[in-house]
Amino acid sequence: MTDDLVLLAILMFAVTYPTRAVGLLTPGLDHLPKVAFDYLQLVGPAVLAALAAVSVMIVVGDDDVPSFHVGVEWVAV
């Protein structure tokens, strides 16, 4: 079981690291227009907010049927 998890972690690293490393290794990233640079800085928080919103808005009941939920939890997101 542990060997499978280690293999999965290595596979996830191999797949996701190149996309993250491009931003670090690209020398011309600081030469982008200010508008583009500001936009790129907001992509990460926007993705996290979208994931949080889906987790709050969609509730799975005891019968494993997802449903749309409106509640006070939306304020937290």
CSV table of C-alpha atoms in Angstrom, one decimal:
chain,number,residue,atom,x,y,z
A,1,MET,CA,0.0,0.0,0.0
A,2,THR,CA,2.8,2.5,0.9
A,3,ASP,CA,4.7,1.6,-2.2
A,4,ASP,CA,1.6,2.5,-4.3
A,5,LEU,CA,1.3,5.9,-2.6
A,6,VAL,CA,5.0,6.7,-3.1
A,7,LEU,CA,4.7,5.7,-6.8
A,8,LEU,CA,1.6,7.9,-7.1
A,9,ALA,CA,3.4,10.8,-5.5
A,10,ILE,CA,6.3,10.5,-7.9
A,11,LEU,CA,3.9,10.3,-10.8
A,12,MET,CA,2.0,13.4,-9.7
A,13,PHE,CA,5.3,15.2,-9.3
A,14,ALA,CA,6.5,14.2,-12.8
A,15,VAL,CA,3.2,15.4,-14.3
A,16,THR,CA,2.7,18.7,-12.4
A,17,TYR,CA,6.2,20.0,-11.9
A,18,PRO,CA,7.0,20.9,-15.5
A,19,THR,CA,4.0,23.2,-15.7
A,20,ARG,CA,4.9,24.9,-12.4
A,21,ALA,CA,8.6,25.2,-13.4
A,22,VAL,CA,7.9,27.0,-16.6
A,23,GLY,CA,7.1,30.2,-14.6
A,24,LEU,CA,10.2,29.9,-12.6
A,25,LEU,CA,12.5,29.2,-15.5
A,26,THR,CA,11.2,31.6,-18.0
A,27,PRO,CA,13.5,34.6,-18.0
A,28,GLY,CA,11.1,37.0,-19.8
A,29,LEU,CA,8.3,36.7,-17.3
A,30,ASP,CA,9.2,40.0,-15.7
A,31,HIS,CA,9.0,41.7,-19.1
A,32,LEU,CA,5.3,41.1,-19.4
A,33,PRO,CA,3.0,44.1,-19.5
A,34,LYS,CA,1.7,45.0,-16.0
A,35,VAL,CA,-1.8,44.1,-16.9
A,36,ALA,CA,-0.8,40.6,-17.9
A,37,PHE,CA,1.3,40.1,-14.8
A,38,ASP,CA,-1.5,41.3,-12.6
A,39,TYR,CA,-3.9,38.9,-14.3
A,40,LEU,CA,-1.5,35.9,-13.8
A,41,GLN,CA,-1.2,36.7,-10.1
A,42,LEU,CA,-4.9,36.4,-9.7
A,43,VAL,CA,-5.3,33.0,-11.4
A,44,GLY,CA,-4.3,30.9,-8.4
A,45,PRO,CA,-6.8,32.6,-5.9
A,46,ALA,CA,-9.5,32.4,-8.6
A,47,VAL,CA,-9.1,28.6,-9.0
A,48,LEU,CA,-9.1,28.1,-5.2
A,49,ALA,CA,-12.3,30.2,-4.9
A,50,ALA,CA,-14.0,28.2,-7.6
A,51,LEU,CA,-13.1,24.9,-5.9
A,52,ALA,CA,-14.4,26.2,-2.6
A,53,ALA,CA,-17.6,27.5,-4.2
A,54,VAL,CA,-18.4,24.1,-5.7
A,55,SER,CA,-17.7,22.4,-2.4
A,56,VAL,CA,-20.2,24.7,-0.7
A,57,MET,CA,-22.9,24.8,-3.4
A,58,ILE,CA,-23.1,21.1,-4.2
A,59,VAL,CA,-24.2,18.8,-1.3
A,60,VAL,CA,-24.4,15.0,-1.6
A,61,GLY,CA,-27.2,13.5,0.5
A,62,ASP,CA,-27.3,10.1,2.2
A,63,ASP,CA,-28.7,8.6,-1.0
A,64,ASP,CA,-25.6,9.7,-3.0
A,65,VAL,CA,-27.6,12.2,-5.0
A,66,PRO,CA,-25.9,15.6,-5.5
A,67,SER,CA,-28.1,18.7,-5.1
A,68,PHE,CA,-27.7,22.4,-5.2
A,69,HIS,CA,-27.5,24.0,-1.7
A,70,VAL,CA,-28.2,27.6,-0.8
A,71,GLY,CA,-27.1,28.5,2.7
A,72,VAL,CA,-25.1,30.7,5.0
A,73,GLU,CA,-21.9,28.8,4.1
A,74,TRP,CA,-21.8,30.9,0.9
A,75,VAL,CA,-20.8,33.9,3.0
A,76,ALA,CA,-17.6,32.1,4.0
A,77,VAL,CA,-16.5,31.6,0.4
